[in-house]
Coordinates of C-alpha atoms in Angstrom, one line a residue:
M17 CA -12.3 -141.5 115.0
P18 CA -14.4 -138.4 114.1
P19 CA -12.3 -135.4 112.9
A20 CA -13.5 -133.2 115.7
T21 CA -12.3 -135.6 118.3
L22 CA -9.0 -136.0 116.6
L23 CA -8.5 -132.2 116.4
L24 CA -9.2 -131.9 120.2
L25 CA -6.6 -134.6 121.0
L26 CA -4.0 -132.8 118.9
L27 CA -4.7 -129.6 120.8
A28 CA -4.7 -131.2 124.2
P29 CA -0.9 -130.7 124.9
C30 CA -1.3 -127.0 124.3
A31 CA -4.0 -126.8 126.9
M32 CA -1.6 -128.4 129.4
T33 CA 1.1 -125.8 129.1
A34 CA -1.0 -122.6 129.0
P35 CA -4.7 -121.9 129.3
I36 CA -6.1 -120.7 126.0
S37 CA -9.5 -119.8 124.6
F38 CA -10.4 -119.8 120.9
S39 CA -13.3 -119.9 118.6
A40 CA -12.6 -122.2 115.7
D41 CA -14.4 -122.6 112.4
L42 CA -14.1 -126.4 112.5
P43 CA -15.8 -127.1 109.1
G44 CA -13.7 -124.3 107.5
L45 CA -10.5 -125.7 109.0
M46 CA -11.3 -129.2 107.9
C47 CA -12.0 -127.9 104.4
R48 CA -8.5 -126.4 104.3
L49 CA -7.1 -129.7 105.6
C50 CA -9.1 -131.6 102.9
Q51 CA -7.4 -129.7 100.1
G52 CA -4.3 -131.9 100.6
V53 CA -6.2 -135.2 100.6
T54 CA -5.8 -137.3 97.4
A55 CA -9.4 -138.6 97.6
P56 CA -11.5 -135.5 98.2
Q57 CA -14.7 -137.5 98.4
R58 CA -13.7 -138.7 101.8
C59 CA -14.0 -135.2 103.1
A60 CA -17.5 -135.1 101.8
T61 CA -18.4 -138.2 103.9
W62 CA -17.1 -136.4 107.0
G63 CA -19.8 -133.8 106.6
F64 CA -17.5 -130.9 105.8
C65 CA -16.1 -130.0 102.3
G66 CA -18.6 -130.9 99.6
S67 CA -21.3 -132.1 102.1
S68 CA -23.9 -130.3 100.0
D69 CA -23.4 -132.8 97.2
P70 CA -25.5 -135.9 98.2
R71 CA -23.8 -138.1 95.5
Q72 CA -21.3 -140.8 96.3
H73 CA -17.9 -140.1 94.7
C74 CA -16.3 -143.5 93.8
V75 CA -13.7 -142.3 91.3
T76 CA -10.0 -142.9 91.2
N77 CA -9.2 -140.6 88.3
P78 CA -10.6 -137.2 89.1
G79 CA -9.0 -135.8 85.9
V80 CA -11.6 -137.5 83.7
A81 CA -15.3 -136.8 83.7
P82 CA -17.0 -139.6 85.6
I83 CA -20.2 -141.5 84.8
A84 CA -23.2 -140.8 87.0
I85 CA -25.9 -143.4 87.7
D86 CA -28.8 -143.2 90.0
I87 CA -28.9 -146.5 91.9
T88 CA -32.1 -147.8 93.4
N89 CA -31.8 -150.6 95.9
A90 CA -34.8 -153.0 95.6
Y91 CA -33.0 -155.7 97.4
A92 CA -34.0 -156.8 100.9
G93 CA -30.8 -155.5 102.6
D94 CA -28.2 -152.7 102.4
I95 CA -25.8 -152.8 99.5
K96 CA -22.3 -151.6 98.7
V97 CA -21.5 -150.3 95.2
R98 CA -18.2 -151.4 93.7
G99 CA -16.8 -150.2 90.3
C100 CA -14.4 -152.4 88.4
N101 CA -12.2 -151.0 85.6
K102 CA -9.5 -153.7 85.9
Y103 CA -11.3 -156.7 84.5
N104 CA -9.0 -158.8 82.3
P105 CA -11.0 -160.0 79.2
V106 CA -8.3 -162.4 78.1
S107 CA -7.9 -164.4 81.4
G108 CA -11.4 -163.6 82.7
A109 CA -9.9 -162.4 86.0
P110 CA -12.4 -160.2 87.7
C111 CA -11.8 -157.4 90.2
V112 CA -11.2 -158.4 93.8
G113 CA -12.1 -156.9 97.2
N114 CA -8.6 -156.6 98.6
P115 CA -7.6 -152.9 98.1
L116 CA -3.9 -153.9 98.1
K117 CA -4.3 -155.9 94.9
P118 CA -3.7 -154.1 91.6
N119 CA -7.1 -155.4 90.2
H120 CA -9.1 -154.2 93.2
Y121 CA -12.6 -152.7 93.1
N122 CA -13.2 -149.0 93.5
D123 CA -15.7 -149.0 96.4
C124 CA -18.2 -146.3 97.0
P125 CA -17.8 -144.9 100.6
Q126 CA -21.4 -145.5 101.9
L127 CA -24.0 -148.2 101.8
I128 CA -27.4 -147.7 100.1
G129 CA -30.2 -148.8 102.3
S130 CA -33.0 -151.1 101.2
Q131 CA -35.7 -149.3 99.1
E132 CA -33.4 -146.2 99.0
S133 CA -31.7 -144.5 96.1
N134 CA -28.4 -142.6 95.6
T135 CA -26.5 -141.3 92.7
V136 CA -22.9 -142.7 92.4
L137 CA -20.1 -141.2 90.4
L138 CA -17.7 -143.9 88.9
D139 CA -14.6 -143.8 86.7
A140 CA -15.4 -143.3 83.0
D141 CA -13.6 -146.6 82.1
T142 CA -15.7 -148.7 84.4
Q143 CA -16.3 -152.1 82.9
Y144 CA -18.9 -153.4 85.3
I145 CA -20.5 -152.6 88.7
A146 CA -20.8 -155.2 91.5
F147 CA -23.5 -154.8 94.2
V148 CA -22.6 -156.5 97.5
S149 CA -24.6 -157.1 100.6
G150 CA -22.5 -158.1 103.6
S151 CA -19.9 -160.6 102.2
S152 CA -22.2 -161.8 99.3
E153 CA -22.4 -160.4 95.8
I154 CA -26.0 -159.8 94.8
V155 CA -25.6 -159.0 91.1
E156 CA -23.2 -157.6 88.5
F157 CA -24.2 -154.9 86.0
W158 CA -21.9 -154.9 82.9
K159 CA -21.6 -151.9 80.6
P160 CA -24.3 -152.3 77.9
S161 CA -23.4 -153.4 74.4
S162 CA -24.5 -149.9 73.2
G163 CA -21.4 -148.5 74.9
Q164 CA -23.5 -146.1 77.0
W165 CA -24.3 -146.5 80.7
P166 CA -28.0 -145.8 81.5
P167 CA -28.8 -142.8 83.8
S168 CA -30.4 -145.2 86.4
Y169 CA -30.3 -148.8 87.5
T170 CA -32.3 -150.9 90.0
V171 CA -30.6 -153.5 92.0
R172 CA -32.5 -156.8 92.3
K173 CA -31.2 -160.3 93.0
P174 CA -32.0 -162.5 90.1
G175 CA -34.3 -165.4 91.0
S176 CA -34.5 -164.4 94.7
A177 CA -37.8 -164.2 96.5
A178 CA -36.2 -161.6 98.7
G179 CA -35.2 -159.5 95.7
L180 CA -36.8 -159.7 92.3
V181 CA -39.9 -161.6 93.2
A182 CA -40.9 -159.3 96.0
S183 CA -40.5 -156.3 93.7
A184 CA -41.8 -157.7 90.4
V185 CA -43.6 -155.2 88.3
E186 CA -47.4 -155.9 88.0
C187 CA -48.4 -156.3 84.3
R188 CA -51.7 -158.0 84.7
V189 CA -54.9 -156.3 83.6
D190 CA -56.8 -158.3 86.2
T191 CA -54.7 -158.6 89.3
T192 CA -56.9 -161.5 90.6
S193 CA -56.0 -163.8 87.7
P194 CA -53.4 -166.5 88.0
S195 CA -49.9 -165.2 87.3
T196 CA -46.3 -166.2 86.4
L197 CA -43.1 -164.3 86.6
I198 CA -40.8 -163.5 83.6
T199 CA -37.3 -162.0 83.9
V200 CA -36.8 -159.8 80.9
A201 CA -33.3 -158.8 79.8
N202 CA -33.3 -156.0 77.2
K203 CA -30.7 -156.8 74.5
A204 CA -32.4 -154.8 71.7
G205 CA -29.9 -151.8 71.6
F206 CA -32.5 -149.3 72.7
A207 CA -35.2 -148.7 75.3
A208 CA -38.6 -150.4 75.2
K209 CA -42.0 -149.9 76.8
V210 CA -43.5 -153.0 78.4
S211 CA -47.2 -153.7 78.4
G212 CA -49.4 -156.6 79.5
L213 CA -52.5 -157.5 77.4
S214 CA -55.3 -160.0 77.9
S215 CA -58.9 -160.4 76.8
D216 CA -62.2 -160.3 78.9
S217 CA -65.1 -162.8 78.7
A218 CA -66.4 -160.9 75.6
G219 CA -63.1 -161.3 73.8
K220 CA -62.2 -157.6 74.0
F221 CA -58.5 -157.0 74.7
H222 CA -57.3 -154.7 77.5
R223 CA -53.9 -153.2 78.0
K224 CA -51.8 -152.3 81.1
D225 CA -48.6 -150.3 80.5
C226 CA -46.3 -151.5 83.4
V227 CA -42.7 -150.4 82.5
E228 CA -42.5 -147.0 80.8
S229 CA -38.9 -147.4 79.7
L230 CA -36.7 -150.5 80.0
S231 CA -33.2 -149.4 79.1
D232 CA -30.9 -151.4 76.8
G233 CA -28.8 -153.7 79.0
D234 CA -31.2 -153.5 81.9
Q235 CA -33.5 -156.2 83.2
V236 CA -36.8 -156.4 85.1
Q237 CA -39.1 -159.1 86.4
I238 CA -42.7 -158.8 85.4
R239 CA -45.8 -160.5 86.7
V240 CA -48.1 -161.5 83.8
D241 CA -51.5 -163.3 83.4
S242 CA -50.9 -167.1 83.1
R243 CA -54.5 -168.1 82.3
L244 CA -54.4 -169.1 78.7
T245 CA -58.2 -168.6 78.2
D246 CA -57.5 -164.9 78.7
N247 CA -55.3 -164.9 75.6
P248 CA -52.5 -163.1 77.4
F249 CA -49.3 -161.7 75.8
V250 CA -46.6 -159.1 76.5
L251 CA -46.0 -156.2 74.2
F252 CA -42.6 -154.5 73.9
S253 CA -42.8 -151.2 72.1
F254 CA -39.4 -149.8 71.2
K255 CA -38.6 -146.2 71.9
A256 CA -36.4 -145.6 68.9
P257 CA -38.3 -144.1 65.9
G258 CA -39.4 -146.7 63.4
S259 CA -38.1 -149.6 65.5
G260 CA -41.5 -151.3 65.8
S261 CA -42.5 -153.7 68.5
V262 CA -42.2 -157.3 69.7
E263 CA -44.9 -159.5 71.1
L264 CA -44.3 -162.4 73.5
Y265 CA -46.9 -165.2 73.6
P266 CA -47.1 -168.2 76.0
D267 CA -46.5 -171.7 74.7
P268 CA -49.8 -173.6 74.6
K269 CA -48.2 -176.5 76.6
R270 CA -45.7 -174.8 78.9
G271 CA -47.0 -171.2 79.2
F272 CA -44.7 -168.2 79.4
P273 CA -40.9 -168.7 79.7
T274 CA -39.3 -167.8 83.1
S275 CA -36.7 -165.7 81.3
Y276 CA -36.7 -163.8 78.1
Q277 CA -34.1 -161.9 76.1
L278 CA -35.6 -159.0 74.2
H279 CA -34.1 -158.5 70.7
S280 CA -35.2 -156.0 68.1
A281 CA -35.0 -158.7 65.4
A282 CA -38.0 -160.6 66.7
V283 CA -40.9 -160.0 64.4
G284 CA -43.8 -161.2 66.4
S285 CA -46.2 -164.2 66.7
S286 CA -46.7 -164.5 62.9
D287 CA -43.1 -165.8 62.6
P288 CA -42.8 -169.2 64.5
R289 CA -39.0 -169.1 64.4
Q290 CA -37.0 -168.2 67.5
H291 CA -35.0 -165.1 67.1
C292 CA -31.7 -165.4 69.1
V293 CA -29.6 -162.8 67.3
T294 CA -27.8 -159.8 68.9
N295 CA -26.8 -158.1 65.6
P296 CA -29.9 -157.5 63.5
G297 CA -27.9 -155.7 60.9
V298 CA -26.3 -158.9 59.6
A299 CA -28.2 -161.7 58.0
P300 CA -28.6 -164.6 60.6
I301 CA -28.1 -168.3 60.1
A302 CA -31.3 -170.4 60.3
I303 CA -31.2 -174.0 61.6
D304 CA -34.1 -176.3 62.1
I305 CA -33.5 -177.9 65.5
T306 CA -35.1 -181.3 66.3
N307 CA -35.1 -182.3 70.0
A308 CA -34.6 -186.1 70.2
Y309 CA -33.6 -185.8 73.9
A310 CA -35.9 -187.0 76.7
G311 CA -36.5 -183.5 78.1
D312 CA -37.0 -179.9 77.1
I313 CA -33.9 -178.1 75.8
K314 CA -32.7 -174.5 75.6
V315 CA -30.7 -173.4 72.6
R316 CA -27.7 -171.1 73.3
G317 CA -25.6 -169.5 70.6
C318 CA -21.9 -168.5 71.4
N319 CA -20.0 -166.0 69.3
K320 CA -17.6 -165.0 72.1
Y321 CA -15.5 -168.1 72.5
N322 CA -11.8 -167.2 73.0
P323 CA -9.6 -169.6 71.0
V324 CA -6.5 -168.3 72.7
S325 CA -7.4 -168.8 76.3
G326 CA -10.1 -171.5 75.6
A327 CA -12.6 -169.5 77.7
P328 CA -16.1 -170.6 76.6
C329 CA -19.3 -168.6 76.7
V330 CA -21.1 -168.4 80.1
G331 CA -24.7 -168.3 81.2
N332 CA -24.6 -165.0 83.1
P333 CA -26.2 -162.5 80.7
L334 CA -24.3 -159.7 82.4
K335 CA -20.9 -161.1 81.5
P336 CA -19.3 -159.9 78.2
N337 CA -18.8 -163.5 77.0
H338 CA -22.4 -164.6 77.7
Y339 CA -24.4 -166.9 75.6
N340 CA -27.1 -165.5 73.3
D341 CA -30.1 -167.6 74.6
C342 CA -33.1 -168.4 72.5
P343 CA -36.3 -167.1 74.3
Q344 CA -38.2 -170.4 74.4
L345 CA -37.5 -174.1 75.2
I346 CA -38.0 -176.8 72.6
G347 CA -40.0 -179.7 73.9
S348 CA -38.9 -183.3 73.6
Q349 CA -39.6 -184.8 70.2
E350 CA -40.5 -181.3 68.9
S351 CA -38.8 -179.1 66.3
N352 CA -38.3 -175.4 65.9
T353 CA -36.2 -173.2 63.6
V354 CA -33.8 -170.9 65.4
L355 CA -32.1 -167.8 64.0
L356 CA -28.6 -167.2 65.3
D357 CA -25.9 -164.6 64.7
A358 CA -23.9 -165.2 61.6
D359 CA -20.6 -165.3 63.6
T360 CA -21.8 -168.0 65.9
Q361 CA -18.9 -170.3 66.8
Y362 CA -20.9 -173.1 68.5
I363 CA -24.4 -173.9 69.8
A364 CA -24.9 -175.4 73.3
F365 CA -28.1 -177.4 74.1
V366 CA -29.1 -177.3 77.8
S367 CA -31.7 -179.2 79.7
G368 CA -32.4 -177.7 83.2
S369 CA -28.9 -176.8 84.5
S370 CA -27.1 -179.5 82.5
E371 CA -25.5 -179.1 79.1
I372 CA -26.5 -181.9 76.8
V373 CA -24.2 -181.4 73.8
E374 CA -22.3 -178.7 71.9
F375 CA -22.6 -178.4 68.2
W376 CA -19.6 -176.6 66.7
K377 CA -19.5 -174.9 63.3
P378 CA -18.4 -177.5 60.7
S379 CA -14.9 -177.4 59.2
S380 CA -16.5 -176.6 55.9
G381 CA -17.5 -173.2 57.2
Q382 CA -21.2 -173.7 56.5
W383 CA -23.9 -174.5 59.0
P384 CA -26.3 -177.2 58.0
P385 CA -30.0 -176.4 57.5
S386 CA -31.0 -178.8 60.3
Y387 CA -29.6 -180.5 63.4
T388 CA -30.9 -183.2 65.7
C389 CA -30.0 -182.8 69.4
L390 CA -28.9 -186.1 71.0
L391 CA -26.8 -186.8 74.0
Y392 CA -23.1 -185.8 74.0
T393 CA -21.3 -188.3 71.8
S394 CA -18.3 -186.5 70.3
P395 CA -15.5 -184.1 71.6
S396 CA -15.6 -180.4 70.9
P397 CA -12.6 -178.2 70.0
R398 CA -12.4 -177.1 73.6
D399 CA -11.6 -180.7 74.7
S400 CA -8.2 -180.8 73.0

């Protein structure tokens, strides 16, 4: 019920006993009433106190300076923003929608319409943000590994034609050329500029800068030239001084990957090894992987396995216990050297959506220089 209607109903008995006339400053009165409300942001949504502030206040601890993120909704429908600061990293229990539960989400009061933007204020200890449309969760955005939330974030549904595909960033120099889509997740530790390059019939390269700044921890879907005769590649230029750049080239047989994790350790096309590290400051392990399986495989390193709860790594790159995926597939009967974090606990080999086998760090404490991927034949430490 609107506050004005409620106020008139409360005053109705007085009108029955004696005729009165008054001129009330309703917004001022409601502001004074709002001073006793424990969640002042609700008053702002009524259009009285604080209505000049267009930001959504979604905090539960007003005594600590909140984080402010400008949210852009590139999804096809309205979205609700939900902050979670009660995720349990031991059990893996997420926040829930029931506000009566102790681990409930802190919901923002208003929806953000499709193709609209709004700044939201969230608790400083927020662990991740969930974006919901209706009763369905669209995507989760976890606090970046840098420990700093970015000033802005665009909501897109991964792999959805209604979300990411429709709003893919155009990186082709020639927009009439055949194209493919790549979902790029920035895991480099700092922002990067994204550019698409390809050559013309005379062999001269042309460049199109398509993403000015892809923040660490953010992801974007780009549309790139898939015609190999154009010699296409993607250039990632890091914003940090002296941090260099990374080039992504298509595989001669399979073309560009559909997803790519950007790491600062990658050194470009002159190095045929796959860089799958997240901590470039520590010397990685190098293993020559031979794929003896019948199909292409993806290599995933895990250094976040919890030996107490038994919780393994997961595929969602937004979760804190995600795999560190290598950027390219290894074809059947082919070999490639992969570089993995020194603290890797096990390596998972996946074909399509099915895990083929897990290779755990040997009891000797040393990884071998090579490994051949076959079908699952032996138990892992998680099976006991």
